[in-house]
Amino acid sequence: MNIYIAKNSGFCFGVKRALKKTLEAVKQEENKIFTFGPLIHNTQVINRLNSLGVKSTDKIEDAEDSTLIIRSHGIPLKIYDEAEEKNVEIIDLTCPFVRRVQEIAKEYYNKEYKIVIIGNPKHPEVIGINGWCNNSAYIIEEIDEVEKLPFIPKMCVVAQTTITFEKWNTIIKELDKKADEVREFNTICLATKERQEASAEIAKKVDAMIVIGGYHSSNTQKLFKVSKSYCDNSIHIETADELPLEIFEGCKNVGITAGASTPDWIINEVVKKIENEGGD
Ligand code: F3S
């Protein structure tokens, strides 16, 4: 059996940076360290951080007089003020690509454009971006939501960094009909685009496709969707233990891809398990 690993699998730049700086902070800081929400969408990494004393919270009060790490998804603007009031030391690890989206939302909100975010309204990155335009954005996740929007004279559209290009292209076409003036900022992260393209390439040529990543990880869910559209025999797992060996029956070629918050050691464990127990 041949195993193909998609290029750009695993940690993206923003997640790598967040984990590295958090581990540095564990060594250097004397304060207690909290993260504002789980640092990354990966249970195994979170368990490791917990064992090092790094706790996750969504309440600023918990981090009073302590250090609070802002994860790559970013936070609403007002949380920075609340943190200052509570004497919370901030280590801001908002991914620079997410920061760009936040800045666009702020700039165009101040120029009196209505902000539209294409993304999942419950995702922390989207909640954060909305918090840079006074929580005034329309958030569109599916194309049929566009028709419910009122007519908007000046519209500024941004994307959650992990949505698919397909979603952006179809929704933006409909949004164009809803405004006199539309400023479009396709803020999908390049790492996301490359990962999706590489996964599609591999999924096209294999008999089974394994997508590794947290079940709550938005970009892993998207990778699964992309993989499944090219290879029906695709599965999403978090760890090697969950690998159903029966899917390899009769397989000649197996593909592997992994979300942006999946560490290399988990990918390696999956590869080893397929090599040792996946058949010929
Ligand atoms: Fe940043 Fe892109 Fe990763 S926005 S956190 S590098 S997926």
CSV table of C-alpha atoms and ligand atoms in Angstrom, one decimal:
chain,number,residue,atom,x,y,z
A,1,MET,CA,0.0,0.0,0.0
A,2,ASN,CA,1.3,3.5,-0.9
A,3,ILE,CA,0.8,6.3,1.6
A,4,TYR,CA,0.6,9.9,0.4
A,5,ILE,CA,0.8,12.8,2.8
A,6,ALA,CA,-0.6,16.0,1.5
A,7,LYS,CA,1.8,18.9,1.4
A,8,ASN,CA,1.2,21.6,4.0
A,9,SER,CA,-0.5,19.2,6.4
A,10,GLY,CA,-0.5,20.0,10.1
A,11,PHE,CA,0.4,23.2,12.0
A,12,CYS,CA,0.0,26.4,10.1
A,13,PHE,CA,2.2,29.4,10.8
A,14,GLY,CA,-0.2,31.0,13.2
A,15,VAL,CA,-0.7,27.9,15.4
A,16,LYS,CA,3.0,27.1,15.4
A,17,ARG,CA,3.8,30.6,16.6
A,18,ALA,CA,1.0,30.5,19.3
A,19,LEU,CA,2.2,27.2,20.7
A,20,LYS,CA,5.9,28.1,20.6
A,21,LYS,CA,5.3,31.4,22.4
A,22,THR,CA,3.0,29.8,24.9
A,23,LEU,CA,5.7,27.2,25.8
A,24,GLU,CA,8.2,30.0,26.1
A,25,ALA,CA,5.9,31.9,28.4
A,26,VAL,CA,5.5,28.8,30.6
A,27,LYS,CA,9.3,28.9,31.2
A,28,GLN,CA,9.6,32.6,31.7
A,29,GLU,CA,6.5,33.9,33.4
A,30,GLU,CA,6.2,33.9,37.1
A,31,ASN,CA,2.5,34.7,36.9
A,32,LYS,CA,-0.2,32.1,36.5
A,33,ILE,CA,-1.0,31.7,32.8
A,34,PHE,CA,-4.4,31.4,31.2
A,35,THR,CA,-5.4,31.2,27.6
A,36,PHE,CA,-8.6,33.0,26.4
A,37,GLY,CA,-10.4,29.8,25.3
A,38,PRO,CA,-8.4,26.7,24.3
A,39,LEU,CA,-5.2,27.7,22.6
A,40,ILE,CA,-5.8,25.4,19.6
A,41,HIS,CA,-8.5,23.0,18.6
A,42,ASN,CA,-6.6,19.9,19.6
A,43,THR,CA,-7.5,18.0,22.7
A,44,GLN,CA,-4.1,16.2,23.0
A,45,VAL,CA,-2.2,19.5,22.9
A,46,ILE,CA,-4.6,21.1,25.3
A,47,ASN,CA,-4.1,18.2,27.7
A,48,ARG,CA,-0.3,18.8,27.5
A,49,LEU,CA,-0.7,22.5,28.3
A,50,ASN,CA,-3.0,21.7,31.2
A,51,SER,CA,-0.3,19.4,32.7
A,52,LEU,CA,2.1,22.4,32.5
A,53,GLY,CA,-0.3,24.5,34.5
A,54,VAL,CA,-1.8,26.5,31.6
A,55,LYS,CA,-5.5,26.8,32.1
A,56,SER,CA,-8.2,28.0,29.6
A,57,THR,CA,-10.8,30.5,30.6
A,58,ASP,CA,-13.4,32.7,28.9
A,59,LYS,CA,-13.7,35.1,31.8
A,60,ILE,CA,-11.3,38.0,32.2
A,61,GLU,CA,-12.0,37.9,36.0
A,62,ASP,CA,-10.3,34.5,36.3
A,63,ALA,CA,-7.0,36.0,34.9
A,64,GLU,CA,-7.0,39.0,37.3
A,65,ASP,CA,-3.3,39.9,38.2
A,66,SER,CA,-2.2,37.0,36.0
A,67,THR,CA,-1.1,36.5,32.4
A,68,LEU,CA,-3.7,35.9,29.6
A,69,ILE,CA,-2.7,34.5,26.3
A,70,ILE,CA,-4.7,35.6,23.3
A,71,ARG,CA,-4.9,32.7,20.8
A,72,SER,CA,-4.5,32.9,17.0
A,73,HIS,CA,-8.2,33.4,16.5
A,74,GLY,CA,-8.0,36.8,18.2
A,75,ILE,CA,-10.6,38.6,20.5
A,76,PRO,CA,-13.1,41.5,20.3
A,77,LEU,CA,-11.5,44.9,20.9
A,78,LYS,CA,-13.3,45.6,24.2
A,79,ILE,CA,-11.7,42.6,25.9
A,80,TYR,CA,-8.3,44.4,25.7
A,81,ASP,CA,-9.8,47.2,27.8
A,82,GLU,CA,-11.4,44.8,30.3
A,83,ALA,CA,-8.0,43.1,30.7
A,84,GLU,CA,-6.3,46.4,31.4
A,85,GLU,CA,-8.9,47.2,34.1
A,86,LYS,CA,-8.3,43.9,35.8
A,87,ASN,CA,-4.5,44.2,35.7
A,88,VAL,CA,-4.2,41.3,33.3
A,89,GLU,CA,-0.9,41.0,31.4
A,90,ILE,CA,-1.7,40.2,27.8
A,91,ILE,CA,0.4,38.0,25.5
A,92,ASP,CA,-1.2,38.7,22.2
A,93,LEU,CA,-0.8,35.8,19.8
A,94,THR,CA,-3.5,36.8,17.4
A,95,CYS,CA,-2.4,35.4,14.0
A,96,PRO,CA,-1.2,38.4,11.8
A,97,PHE,CA,-3.6,37.2,9.1
A,98,VAL,CA,-6.5,37.4,11.5
A,99,ARG,CA,-5.3,40.8,12.7
A,100,ARG,CA,-5.5,42.0,9.1
A,101,VAL,CA,-9.2,41.0,8.9
A,102,GLN,CA,-9.9,42.8,12.3
A,103,GLU,CA,-8.2,46.0,11.0
A,104,ILE,CA,-10.2,46.0,7.8
A,105,ALA,CA,-13.4,45.6,9.8
A,106,LYS,CA,-12.4,48.5,12.1
A,107,GLU,CA,-11.3,50.7,9.2
A,108,TYR,CA,-14.4,50.3,7.1
A,109,TYR,CA,-16.8,50.4,10.0
A,110,ASN,CA,-15.2,53.8,10.8
A,111,LYS,CA,-15.7,54.8,7.2
A,112,GLU,CA,-19.4,54.0,7.6
A,113,TYR,CA,-19.5,50.8,5.6
A,114,LYS,CA,-21.7,47.9,6.7
A,115,ILE,CA,-19.4,45.0,7.5
A,116,VAL,CA,-20.4,41.5,6.2
A,117,ILE,CA,-18.4,38.5,7.4
A,118,ILE,CA,-18.6,35.3,5.5
A,119,GLY,CA,-18.1,32.6,8.1
A,120,ASN,CA,-19.5,30.7,11.1
A,121,PRO,CA,-21.1,33.1,13.6
A,122,LYS,CA,-20.3,30.9,16.5
A,123,HIS,CA,-16.6,30.6,15.6
A,124,PRO,CA,-14.3,32.6,18.0
A,125,GLU,CA,-12.4,34.2,15.1
A,126,VAL,CA,-15.7,35.6,13.7
A,127,ILE,CA,-16.9,36.7,17.1
A,128,GLY,CA,-13.6,38.4,17.5
A,129,ILE,CA,-13.7,40.2,14.1
A,130,ASN,CA,-17.3,41.4,14.8
A,131,GLY,CA,-15.9,42.9,18.0
A,132,TRP,CA,-13.7,45.2,15.9
A,133,CYS,CA,-16.8,46.8,14.3
A,134,ASN,CA,-18.9,47.3,17.4
A,135,ASN,CA,-20.6,43.9,16.9
A,136,SER,CA,-22.5,45.4,14.0
A,137,ALA,CA,-21.6,43.0,11.2
A,138,TYR,CA,-23.9,40.8,9.3
A,139,ILE,CA,-22.5,37.2,9.4
A,140,ILE,CA,-23.4,35.0,6.5
A,141,GLU,CA,-22.6,31.3,6.7
A,142,GLU,CA,-24.8,29.9,3.9
A,143,ILE,CA,-25.8,31.3,0.5
A,144,ASP,CA,-29.6,31.3,1.3
A,145,GLU,CA,-29.0,33.8,4.2
A,146,VAL,CA,-28.0,36.5,1.7
A,147,GLU,CA,-31.6,37.1,0.5
A,148,LYS,CA,-32.7,38.0,4.0
A,149,LEU,CA,-30.3,40.9,4.1
A,150,PRO,CA,-31.6,44.4,3.6
A,151,PHE,CA,-30.3,46.5,0.7
A,152,ILE,CA,-27.0,48.1,1.9
A,153,PRO,CA,-25.6,51.2,0.2
A,154,LYS,CA,-21.9,50.7,1.3
A,155,MET,CA,-20.9,47.2,2.0
A,156,CYS,CA,-17.4,45.8,3.1
A,157,VAL,CA,-17.1,42.0,2.9
A,158,VAL,CA,-14.4,40.0,4.7
A,159,ALA,CA,-14.0,36.2,5.2
A,160,GLN,CA,-13.3,34.0,8.1
A,161,THR,CA,-9.7,32.9,7.3
A,162,THR,CA,-10.6,29.2,7.0
A,163,ILE,CA,-13.7,29.2,4.7
A,164,THR,CA,-13.4,27.5,1.3
A,165,PHE,CA,-12.9,29.5,-1.9
A,166,GLU,CA,-16.0,27.9,-3.3
A,167,LYS,CA,-18.0,29.4,-0.4
A,168,TRP,CA,-16.4,32.8,-0.9
A,169,ASN,CA,-17.0,32.8,-4.6
A,170,THR,CA,-20.7,31.8,-4.5
A,171,ILE,CA,-21.7,34.1,-1.6
A,172,ILE,CA,-19.8,37.1,-2.9
A,173,LYS,CA,-21.7,36.9,-6.2
A,174,GLU,CA,-25.0,37.1,-4.4
A,175,LEU,CA,-23.8,39.9,-2.1
A,176,ASP,CA,-22.9,42.0,-5.1
A,177,LYS,CA,-26.7,42.2,-5.9
A,178,LYS,CA,-27.4,43.6,-2.4
A,179,ALA,CA,-25.4,46.8,-2.4
A,180,ASP,CA,-24.6,49.9,-4.4
A,181,GLU,CA,-20.9,49.7,-3.5
A,182,VAL,CA,-19.1,46.6,-2.4
A,183,ARG,CA,-15.5,46.5,-1.1
A,184,GLU,CA,-14.4,42.9,-1.2
A,185,PHE,CA,-11.5,41.6,0.9
A,186,ASN,CA,-10.9,37.9,0.3
A,187,THR,CA,-9.1,37.3,3.6
A,188,ILE,CA,-9.0,33.5,3.3
A,189,CYS,CA,-5.6,32.5,4.7
A,190,LEU,CA,-3.1,31.2,2.1
A,191,ALA,CA,-2.2,28.3,4.5
A,192,THR,CA,-5.9,27.3,4.3
A,193,LYS,CA,-6.0,27.6,0.5
A,194,GLU,CA,-2.8,25.6,0.1
A,195,ARG,CA,-3.9,22.9,2.5
A,196,GLN,CA,-7.3,22.5,0.8
A,197,GLU,CA,-5.7,22.3,-2.7
A,198,ALA,CA,-3.1,19.8,-1.6
A,199,SER,CA,-5.7,17.6,0.1
A,200,ALA,CA,-7.9,17.7,-3.1
A,201,GLU,CA,-4.9,16.7,-5.2
A,202,ILE,CA,-4.2,13.7,-3.0
A,203,ALA,CA,-7.9,12.8,-2.5
A,204,LYS,CA,-8.4,12.5,-6.3
A,205,LYS,CA,-5.9,9.7,-6.6
A,206,VAL,CA,-6.3,7.5,-3.5
A,207,ASP,CA,-8.7,4.7,-2.4
A,208,ALA,CA,-9.0,6.0,1.1
A,209,MET,CA,-8.4,9.4,2.6
A,210,ILE,CA,-7.6,10.1,6.3
A,211,VAL,CA,-8.2,13.6,7.6
A,212,ILE,CA,-6.6,14.1,11.0
A,213,GLY,CA,-7.6,17.0,13.4
A,214,GLY,CA,-9.7,18.1,16.2
A,215,TYR,CA,-13.5,17.5,15.8
A,216,HIS,CA,-14.1,21.2,16.8
A,217,SER,CA,-11.4,22.4,14.3
A,218,SER,CA,-13.2,24.4,11.6
A,219,ASN,CA,-10.4,24.1,9.1
A,220,THR,CA,-10.2,20.3,9.6
A,221,GLN,CA,-13.9,20.0,9.0
A,222,LYS,CA,-13.4,21.9,5.7
A,223,LEU,CA,-10.6,19.5,4.7
A,224,PHE,CA,-12.8,16.6,5.4
A,225,LYS,CA,-15.5,18.2,3.1
A,226,VAL,CA,-13.0,18.8,0.4
A,227,SER,CA,-11.5,15.3,0.7
A,228,LYS,CA,-14.9,13.6,0.7
A,229,SER,CA,-16.0,15.4,-2.5
A,230,TYR,CA,-13.1,13.7,-4.3
A,231,CYS,CA,-12.8,10.4,-2.4
A,232,ASP,CA,-16.0,8.9,-0.9
A,233,ASN,CA,-13.9,6.7,1.4
A,234,SER,CA,-12.7,9.6,3.5
A,235,ILE,CA,-12.7,9.6,7.3
A,236,HIS,CA,-12.0,12.3,10.0
A,237,ILE,CA,-10.1,11.1,13.1
A,238,GLU,CA,-8.4,12.9,16.0
A,239,THR,CA,-5.8,10.3,16.9
A,240,ALA,CA,-4.3,7.0,15.6
A,241,ASP,CA,-6.4,5.0,18.1
A,242,GLU,CA,-9.5,5.9,16.2
A,243,LEU,CA,-8.3,4.6,12.8
A,244,PRO,CA,-10.8,2.0,11.5
A,245,LEU,CA,-8.5,-0.6,9.9
A,246,GLU,CA,-11.3,-2.1,7.8
A,247,ILE,CA,-11.3,0.9,5.5
A,248,PHE,CA,-7.9,-0.2,4.1
A,249,GLU,CA,-9.3,-3.5,2.7
A,250,GLY,CA,-8.5,-3.6,-1.0
A,251,CYS,CA,-6.8,-0.2,-0.9
A,252,LYS,CA,-3.7,0.4,-2.9
A,253,ASN,CA,-3.3,4.1,-2.2
A,254,VAL,CA,-4.0,5.9,1.0
A,255,GLY,CA,-3.9,9.7,1.5
A,256,ILE,CA,-3.4,11.6,4.7
A,257,THR,CA,-4.0,15.3,5.4
A,258,ALA,CA,-4.2,17.2,8.7
A,259,GLY,CA,-5.7,20.4,10.0
A,260,ALA,CA,-3.8,23.5,11.0
A,261,SER,CA,-3.9,22.6,14.7
A,262,THR,CA,-2.7,19.0,14.3
A,263,PRO,CA,0.8,18.4,15.7
A,264,ASP,CA,3.3,16.3,13.7
A,265,TRP,CA,3.5,13.7,16.3
A,266,ILE,CA,-0.1,12.7,15.8
A,267,ILE,CA,0.3,12.6,12.0
A,268,ASN,CA,3.4,10.3,12.5
A,269,GLU,CA,1.5,8.0,14.8
A,270,VAL,CA,-1.2,7.6,12.2
A,271,VAL,CA,1.3,6.9,9.5
A,272,LYS,CA,3.0,4.3,11.7
A,273,LYS,CA,-0.3,2.6,12.5
A,274,ILE,CA,-1.2,2.3,8.8
A,275,GLU,CA,2.3,0.9,8.0
A,276,ASN,CA,2.1,-1.6,10.8
A,277,GLU,CA,-1.5,-2.7,10.8
A,278,GLY,CA,-3.1,-1.4,7.6
A,279,GLY,CA,-2.3,-4.5,5.5
A,280,ASP,CA,0.1,-5.0,2.6
B,1,F3S,FE1,-3.3,32.1,10.8
B,1,F3S,FE2,-4.0,31.0,8.6
B,1,F3S,FE3,-3.3,29.6,10.6
B,1,F3S,S1,-5.0,32.7,9.6
B,1,F3S,S2,-3.9,30.7,12.4
B,1,F3S,S3,-1.9,31.0,9.5
B,1,F3S,S4,-4.9,29.1,9.2
